[in-house]
């Protein structure tokens, strides 16, 4: 089955700096890659996603890049703010066939943005 | 939380007792999932459902069973709770647009402690 590795496990930055979180996946059939943000005591919330027919996607201060050949994808947050502090998860999915939308998650990254 | 409620939100139980967690959605989505979240493991899929009475096992299904007798409810049962099942449990829902799987929306979670 799919295996997703996420690094780093913790990331500490100063407000205004950029943050980058990287994930690798093992199953070449995976074609959908969402990123979730989880605040303390809440469920994960989707912040951005990318499908395998696209190499990069941007939404304001957040961007995701995908390298299908190398089987890795990354989350980039620019101009970080204290409210960006949270746990971030990457995930991979085979969005077609009989996978029924099952997601395989990375281990999570605790991002701390210091004012 | 995208019309998803989980009950109870917190539960403390003793080893060997049965426990049932409930996930209720108001979105009429076809797909429902149960995940558990543990430090260092991200979220791992326990069971999922692709329709009423249609369920299947995920990555960590041992010791768990599920039932879905109507679209809006997905129940997770720990037949005989063990301390290793102490975790935070998340329900998620999703739907398709044509043949494309859409994002998963997560509930607020249930914190279960097995003493």
Short mmCIF file of N, CA, C and O in Angstrom, two decimals, chain A residues 8-110:
data_model
loop_
_atom_site.label_atom_id
_atom_site.label_comp_id
_atom_site.label_asym_id
_atom_site.label_seq_id
_atom_site.Cartn_x
_atom_site.Cartn_y
_atom_site.Cartn_z
N UNK A 8 10.01 18.35 8.13
CA UNK A 8 10.48 17.86 9.44
C UNK A 8 9.30 17.56 10.36
O UNK A 8 8.16 17.90 10.03
N UNK A 9 9.55 16.99 11.50
CA UNK A 9 8.47 16.74 12.45
C UNK A 9 8.13 18.00 13.26
O UNK A 9 7.00 18.16 13.71
N UNK A 10 9.11 18.86 13.46
CA UNK A 10 8.87 20.17 14.08
C UNK A 10 9.61 21.22 13.29
O UNK A 10 10.69 20.97 12.73
N UNK A 11 9.04 22.42 13.24
CA UNK A 11 9.61 23.52 12.49
C UNK A 11 9.31 24.81 13.23
O UNK A 11 8.15 25.10 13.53
N UNK A 12 10.35 25.56 13.54
CA UNK A 12 10.20 26.80 14.27
C UNK A 12 10.75 27.93 13.42
O UNK A 12 11.89 27.85 12.94
N UNK A 13 9.94 28.97 13.18
CA UNK A 13 10.37 30.10 12.35
C UNK A 13 9.98 31.40 13.03
O UNK A 13 9.12 31.43 13.92
N UNK A 14 10.61 32.48 12.56
CA UNK A 14 10.24 33.81 13.03
C UNK A 14 9.14 34.37 12.13
O UNK A 14 9.10 34.07 10.92
N UNK A 15 8.28 35.15 12.72
CA UNK A 15 7.21 35.79 11.96
C UNK A 15 7.79 36.50 10.74
O UNK A 15 8.79 37.22 10.84
N UNK A 16 7.17 36.28 9.59
CA UNK A 16 7.63 36.91 8.35
C UNK A 16 8.54 36.01 7.52
O UNK A 16 8.71 36.25 6.32
N UNK A 17 9.12 34.97 8.16
CA UNK A 17 9.95 34.03 7.41
C UNK A 17 9.06 33.08 6.61
O UNK A 17 7.85 33.02 6.78
N UNK A 18 9.71 32.30 5.76
CA UNK A 18 9.02 31.25 5.01
C UNK A 18 9.18 29.91 5.71
O UNK A 18 10.16 29.70 6.45
N UNK A 19 8.22 29.03 5.49
CA UNK A 19 8.28 27.67 6.05
C UNK A 19 8.03 26.68 4.92
O UNK A 19 7.16 26.91 4.07
N UNK A 20 8.80 25.60 4.92
CA UNK A 20 8.66 24.57 3.90
C UNK A 20 8.55 23.20 4.58
O UNK A 20 9.38 22.87 5.43
N UNK A 21 7.55 22.44 4.19
CA UNK A 21 7.35 21.08 4.71
C UNK A 21 7.34 20.15 3.50
O UNK A 21 6.69 20.44 2.48
N UNK A 22 8.06 19.03 3.63
CA UNK A 22 8.23 18.14 2.49
C UNK A 22 7.65 16.75 2.77
O UNK A 22 7.74 16.25 3.90
N UNK A 23 7.09 16.15 1.73
CA UNK A 23 6.54 14.80 1.83
C UNK A 23 6.96 13.98 0.63
O UNK A 23 7.08 14.51 -0.48
N UNK A 24 7.18 12.70 0.87
CA UNK A 24 7.41 11.76 -0.22
C UNK A 24 6.36 10.66 -0.14
O UNK A 24 5.85 10.36 0.94
N UNK A 25 6.03 10.09 -1.30
CA UNK A 25 5.06 9.01 -1.33
C UNK A 25 5.62 7.86 -2.14
O UNK A 25 6.59 8.02 -2.89
N UNK A 26 5.02 6.69 -1.98
CA UNK A 26 5.61 5.49 -2.60
C UNK A 26 4.80 4.95 -3.77
O UNK A 26 5.37 4.30 -4.66
N UNK A 27 3.51 5.18 -3.81
CA UNK A 27 2.64 4.57 -4.82
C UNK A 27 2.48 5.49 -6.02
O UNK A 27 1.89 6.57 -5.91
N UNK A 28 3.00 5.07 -7.16
CA UNK A 28 2.93 5.90 -8.35
C UNK A 28 1.49 6.10 -8.83
O UNK A 28 1.23 6.97 -9.67
N UNK A 29 0.54 5.31 -8.33
CA UNK A 29 -0.87 5.47 -8.71
C UNK A 29 -1.55 6.63 -7.96
O UNK A 29 -2.64 7.05 -8.33
N UNK A 30 -0.91 7.14 -6.92
CA UNK A 30 -1.49 8.27 -6.19
C UNK A 30 -1.53 9.49 -7.09
O UNK A 30 -0.57 9.78 -7.81
N UNK A 31 -2.66 10.19 -7.09
CA UNK A 31 -2.82 11.32 -8.00
C UNK A 31 -3.49 12.53 -7.37
O UNK A 31 -3.84 13.49 -8.04
N UNK A 32 -3.69 12.49 -6.06
CA UNK A 32 -4.30 13.61 -5.36
C UNK A 32 -3.56 13.80 -4.04
O UNK A 32 -3.37 12.83 -3.30
N UNK A 33 -3.16 15.07 -3.76
CA UNK A 33 -2.28 15.33 -2.63
C UNK A 33 -2.80 16.55 -1.86
O UNK A 33 -2.50 17.68 -2.21
N UNK A 34 -3.55 16.31 -0.80
CA UNK A 34 -4.05 17.43 0.01
C UNK A 34 -3.13 17.74 1.17
O UNK A 34 -2.37 16.88 1.64
N UNK A 35 -3.22 18.97 1.64
CA UNK A 35 -2.55 19.40 2.87
C UNK A 35 -3.61 19.87 3.86
O UNK A 35 -4.50 20.64 3.49
N UNK A 36 -3.46 19.40 5.10
CA UNK A 36 -4.40 19.77 6.14
C UNK A 36 -3.69 20.52 7.26
O UNK A 36 -2.54 20.22 7.59
N UNK A 37 -4.42 21.46 7.86
CA UNK A 37 -3.95 22.19 9.02
C UNK A 37 -4.83 21.81 10.19
O UNK A 37 -6.06 21.78 10.08
N UNK A 38 -4.20 21.48 11.32
CA UNK A 38 -4.97 21.10 12.49
C UNK A 38 -4.59 21.98 13.68
O UNK A 38 -3.44 21.97 14.12
N UNK A 39 -5.56 22.71 14.16
CA UNK A 39 -5.37 23.53 15.35
C UNK A 39 -5.73 22.72 16.58
O UNK A 39 -6.47 21.72 16.49
N UNK A 40 -5.24 23.14 17.71
CA UNK A 40 -5.38 22.39 18.94
C UNK A 40 -6.84 22.11 19.26
O UNK A 40 -7.68 23.03 19.26
N UNK A 41 -7.17 20.84 19.47
CA UNK A 41 -8.52 20.47 19.86
C UNK A 41 -9.53 20.42 18.73
O UNK A 41 -10.73 20.27 18.98
N UNK A 42 -9.05 20.55 17.48
CA UNK A 42 -9.97 20.56 16.34
C UNK A 42 -9.62 19.47 15.35
O UNK A 42 -8.55 18.87 15.41
N UNK A 43 -10.53 19.24 14.42
CA UNK A 43 -10.26 18.31 13.35
C UNK A 43 -9.42 18.96 12.26
O UNK A 43 -9.38 20.19 12.15
N UNK A 44 -8.73 18.17 11.44
CA UNK A 44 -7.93 18.74 10.34
C UNK A 44 -8.82 19.48 9.34
O UNK A 44 -9.96 19.06 9.09
N UNK A 45 -8.27 20.56 8.79
CA UNK A 45 -8.98 21.33 7.76
C UNK A 45 -8.10 21.45 6.54
O UNK A 45 -6.91 21.79 6.64
N UNK A 46 -8.70 21.22 5.38
CA UNK A 46 -7.96 21.34 4.13
C UNK A 46 -7.53 22.77 3.89
O UNK A 46 -8.34 23.70 4.02
N UNK A 47 -6.26 22.97 3.56
CA UNK A 47 -5.79 24.32 3.23
C UNK A 47 -5.42 24.46 1.76
O UNK A 47 -5.56 25.55 1.19
N UNK A 48 -4.98 23.40 1.14
CA UNK A 48 -4.66 23.43 -0.27
C UNK A 48 -4.49 21.99 -0.75
O UNK A 48 -4.17 21.11 0.06
N UNK A 49 -4.73 21.75 -2.01
CA UNK A 49 -4.53 20.42 -2.56
C UNK A 49 -4.03 20.54 -3.99
O UNK A 49 -4.12 21.60 -4.61
N UNK A 50 -3.48 19.45 -4.50
CA UNK A 50 -2.97 19.45 -5.86
C UNK A 50 -3.22 18.09 -6.48
O UNK A 50 -3.13 17.07 -5.79
N UNK A 51 -3.53 18.08 -7.76
CA UNK A 51 -3.72 16.82 -8.47
C UNK A 51 -2.53 16.61 -9.40
O UNK A 51 -1.82 17.55 -9.75
N UNK A 52 -2.36 15.38 -9.83
CA UNK A 52 -1.11 15.01 -10.49
C UNK A 52 -0.94 15.61 -11.87
O UNK A 52 0.13 15.51 -12.45
N UNK A 53 -1.97 16.23 -12.41
CA UNK A 53 -1.82 16.86 -13.72
C UNK A 53 -1.32 18.30 -13.62
O UNK A 53 -1.23 19.02 -14.61
N UNK A 54 -0.99 18.73 -12.39
CA UNK A 54 -0.52 20.09 -12.14
C UNK A 54 0.79 20.02 -11.35
O UNK A 54 0.94 19.18 -10.47
N UNK A 55 1.74 20.90 -11.66
CA UNK A 55 3.02 20.88 -10.97
C UNK A 55 3.09 21.82 -9.78
O UNK A 55 3.88 21.60 -8.86
N UNK A 56 2.25 22.86 -9.81
CA UNK A 56 2.29 23.83 -8.72
C UNK A 56 0.92 24.49 -8.59
O UNK A 56 0.22 24.68 -9.58
N UNK A 57 0.59 24.83 -7.37
CA UNK A 57 -0.68 25.53 -7.11
C UNK A 57 -0.45 26.52 -5.99
O UNK A 57 0.25 26.21 -5.02
N UNK A 58 -1.05 27.71 -6.14
CA UNK A 58 -0.81 28.75 -5.14
C UNK A 58 -2.14 29.35 -4.69
O UNK A 58 -3.06 29.51 -5.48
N UNK A 59 -2.21 29.68 -3.40
CA UNK A 59 -3.38 30.34 -2.85
C UNK A 59 -2.89 31.34 -1.81
O UNK A 59 -2.58 30.98 -0.69
N UNK A 60 -2.77 32.58 -2.23
CA UNK A 60 -2.28 33.67 -1.39
C UNK A 60 -0.89 33.33 -0.85
O UNK A 60 0.06 33.23 -1.62
N UNK A 61 -0.72 33.13 0.46
CA UNK A 61 0.61 32.89 1.02
C UNK A 61 1.01 31.42 1.01
O UNK A 61 2.11 31.06 1.44
N UNK A 62 0.14 30.57 0.52
CA UNK A 62 0.39 29.12 0.55
C UNK A 62 0.56 28.60 -0.87
O UNK A 62 -0.20 28.99 -1.77
N UNK A 63 1.53 27.73 -1.05
CA UNK A 63 1.74 27.10 -2.34
C UNK A 63 2.13 25.64 -2.14
O UNK A 63 2.70 25.28 -1.09
N UNK A 64 1.79 24.82 -3.09
CA UNK A 64 2.20 23.41 -3.07
C UNK A 64 2.84 23.08 -4.41
O UNK A 64 2.38 23.54 -5.46
N UNK A 65 3.93 22.33 -4.36
CA UNK A 65 4.60 21.87 -5.56
C UNK A 65 4.61 20.36 -5.57
O UNK A 65 4.64 19.72 -4.51
N UNK A 66 4.57 19.79 -6.76
CA UNK A 66 4.53 18.34 -6.93
C UNK A 66 5.56 17.92 -7.96
O UNK A 66 5.60 18.47 -9.07
N UNK A 67 6.37 16.93 -7.62
CA UNK A 67 7.32 16.33 -8.55
C UNK A 67 6.96 14.85 -8.65
O UNK A 67 7.30 14.04 -7.79
N UNK A 68 6.24 14.51 -9.72
CA UNK A 68 5.76 13.12 -9.86
C UNK A 68 6.89 12.14 -10.10
O UNK A 68 6.84 11.00 -9.65
N UNK A 69 7.90 12.59 -10.81
CA UNK A 69 9.02 11.70 -11.11
C UNK A 69 9.72 11.26 -9.84
O UNK A 69 10.04 10.09 -9.65
N UNK A 70 9.96 12.24 -8.96
CA UNK A 70 10.66 11.95 -7.71
C UNK A 70 9.70 11.50 -6.61
O UNK A 70 10.13 11.13 -5.53
N UNK A 71 8.42 11.56 -6.87
CA UNK A 71 7.37 11.21 -5.90
C UNK A 71 7.52 12.04 -4.63
O UNK A 71 7.56 11.50 -3.51
N UNK A 72 7.61 13.36 -4.78
CA UNK A 72 7.56 14.19 -3.60
C UNK A 72 6.79 15.47 -3.87
O UNK A 72 6.66 15.92 -5.01
N UNK A 73 6.23 16.01 -2.80
CA UNK A 73 5.47 17.24 -2.86
C UNK A 73 5.74 18.06 -1.61
O UNK A 73 6.10 17.50 -0.57
N UNK A 74 5.62 19.36 -1.74
CA UNK A 74 6.01 20.26 -0.66
C UNK A 74 4.98 21.36 -0.45
O UNK A 74 4.33 21.80 -1.39
N UNK A 75 4.90 21.80 0.79
CA UNK A 75 4.05 22.93 1.17
C UNK A 75 4.95 24.11 1.48
O UNK A 75 5.92 23.97 2.24
N UNK A 76 4.64 25.25 0.90
CA UNK A 76 5.41 26.46 1.13
C UNK A 76 4.48 27.53 1.72
O UNK A 76 3.45 27.83 1.11
N UNK A 77 4.86 28.07 2.86
CA UNK A 77 4.11 29.16 3.46
C UNK A 77 5.03 30.37 3.51
O UNK A 77 6.11 30.31 4.12
N UNK A 78 4.63 31.45 2.89
CA UNK A 78 5.44 32.67 2.90
C UNK A 78 4.86 33.67 3.91
O UNK A 78 3.69 33.57 4.30
N UNK A 79 5.71 34.59 4.31
CA UNK A 79 5.30 35.66 5.25
C UNK A 79 4.50 35.08 6.42
O UNK A 79 3.38 35.50 6.70
N UNK A 80 5.10 34.13 7.10
CA UNK A 80 4.38 33.43 8.17
C UNK A 80 3.90 34.38 9.26
O UNK A 80 4.54 35.41 9.55
N UNK A 81 2.78 34.00 9.85
CA UNK A 81 2.16 34.78 10.93
C UNK A 81 1.93 33.85 12.12
O UNK A 81 1.83 32.64 11.96
N UNK A 82 1.83 34.39 13.33
CA UNK A 82 1.61 33.53 14.50
C UNK A 82 0.40 32.62 14.36
O UNK A 82 0.42 31.48 14.85
N UNK A 83 -0.61 33.07 13.67
CA UNK A 83 -1.81 32.23 13.49
C UNK A 83 -1.58 31.06 12.54
O UNK A 83 -2.45 30.18 12.42
N UNK A 84 -0.43 31.01 11.90
CA UNK A 84 -0.07 29.84 11.09
C UNK A 84 0.42 28.69 11.97
O UNK A 84 0.57 27.56 11.50
N UNK A 85 0.69 28.97 13.24
CA UNK A 85 1.14 27.93 14.17
C UNK A 85 0.07 26.86 14.31
O UNK A 85 -1.08 27.16 14.65
N UNK A 86 0.44 25.62 14.01
CA UNK A 86 -0.51 24.50 14.01
C UNK A 86 0.26 23.24 13.64
O UNK A 86 1.47 23.27 13.41
N UNK A 87 -0.46 22.13 13.55
CA UNK A 87 0.11 20.89 13.01
C UNK A 87 -0.35 20.77 11.56
O UNK A 87 -1.54 20.94 11.27
N UNK A 88 0.58 20.47 10.68
CA UNK A 88 0.28 20.33 9.26
C UNK A 88 0.50 18.88 8.83
O UNK A 88 1.50 18.26 9.18
N UNK A 89 -0.45 18.37 8.07
CA UNK A 89 -0.37 17.00 7.56
C UNK A 89 -0.44 17.01 6.04
O UNK A 89 -1.28 17.69 5.45
N UNK A 90 0.43 16.22 5.43
CA UNK A 90 0.27 15.94 4.01
C UNK A 90 -0.43 14.59 3.88
O UNK A 90 -0.47 13.80 4.83
N UNK A 91 -0.97 14.33 2.71
CA UNK A 91 -1.64 13.06 2.47
C UNK A 91 -1.58 12.75 0.98
O UNK A 91 -1.34 13.63 0.15
N UNK A 92 -1.80 11.48 0.67
CA UNK A 92 -1.82 11.03 -0.72
C UNK A 92 -3.01 10.12 -0.93
O UNK A 92 -3.43 9.39 -0.02
N UNK A 93 -3.52 10.16 -2.14
CA UNK A 93 -4.72 9.38 -2.47
C UNK A 93 -4.72 9.00 -3.93
O UNK A 93 -4.31 9.80 -4.79
N UNK A 94 -5.19 7.81 -4.22
CA UNK A 94 -5.53 7.44 -5.58
C UNK A 94 -7.00 7.79 -5.75
O UNK A 94 -7.87 7.13 -5.21
N UNK A 95 -7.25 8.91 -6.46
CA UNK A 95 -8.61 9.46 -6.49
C UNK A 95 -9.51 8.77 -7.49
O UNK A 95 -10.64 9.20 -7.70
N UNK A 96 -9.06 7.71 -8.11
CA UNK A 96 -9.91 7.01 -9.06
C UNK A 96 -10.04 5.55 -8.70
O UNK A 96 -9.73 5.14 -7.59
N UNK A 97 -10.53 4.77 -9.65
CA UNK A 97 -10.61 3.33 -9.46
C UNK A 97 -11.47 2.94 -8.29
O UNK A 97 -12.48 3.59 -8.00
N UNK A 98 -11.06 1.92 -7.54
CA UNK A 98 -11.84 1.44 -6.41
C UNK A 98 -11.19 1.81 -5.09
O UNK A 98 -11.33 1.12 -4.10
N UNK A 99 -10.45 2.91 -5.06
CA UNK A 99 -9.78 3.30 -3.82
C UNK A 99 -10.75 3.91 -2.83
O UNK A 99 -10.44 4.02 -1.66
N UNK A 100 -11.93 4.37 -3.30
CA UNK A 100 -12.94 4.95 -2.42
C UNK A 100 -12.43 6.14 -1.64
O UNK A 100 -12.90 6.42 -0.55
N UNK A 101 -11.44 6.83 -2.18
CA UNK A 101 -10.98 8.06 -1.57
C UNK A 101 -10.14 7.90 -0.33
O UNK A 101 -9.96 8.84 0.44
N UNK A 102 -9.60 6.71 -0.10
CA UNK A 102 -8.81 6.52 1.11
C UNK A 102 -7.55 7.39 1.07
O UNK A 102 -6.84 7.42 0.08
N UNK A 103 -7.32 8.07 2.18
CA UNK A 103 -6.14 8.92 2.32
C UNK A 103 -5.08 8.23 3.16
O UNK A 103 -5.40 7.60 4.17
N UNK A 104 -3.82 8.37 2.75
CA UNK A 104 -2.69 7.96 3.57
C UNK A 104 -1.98 9.23 4.01
O UNK A 104 -1.57 10.04 3.16
N UNK A 105 -1.83 9.41 5.31
CA UNK A 105 -1.28 10.64 5.86
C UNK A 105 0.20 10.51 6.21
O UNK A 105 0.68 9.43 6.56
N UNK A 106 0.89 11.64 6.15
CA UNK A 106 2.21 11.73 6.73
C UNK A 106 2.08 11.87 8.25
O UNK A 106 0.98 11.97 8.79
N UNK A 107 3.24 11.91 8.91
CA UNK A 107 3.26 11.87 10.37
C UNK A 107 2.94 13.22 11.01
O UNK A 107 2.69 13.30 12.22
N UNK A 108 2.96 14.28 10.22
CA UNK A 108 2.63 15.61 10.77
C UNK A 108 3.85 16.45 11.07
O UNK A 108 4.92 15.92 11.40
N UNK A 109 3.69 17.76 10.94
CA UNK A 109 4.74 18.74 11.27
C UNK A 109 4.14 19.78 12.20
O UNK A 109 3.12 20.39 11.87
N UNK A 110 4.77 19.96 13.36
CA UNK A 110 4.34 21.00 14.28
C UNK A 110 5.07 22.28 13.90
O UNK A 110 6.29 22.37 14.04
#
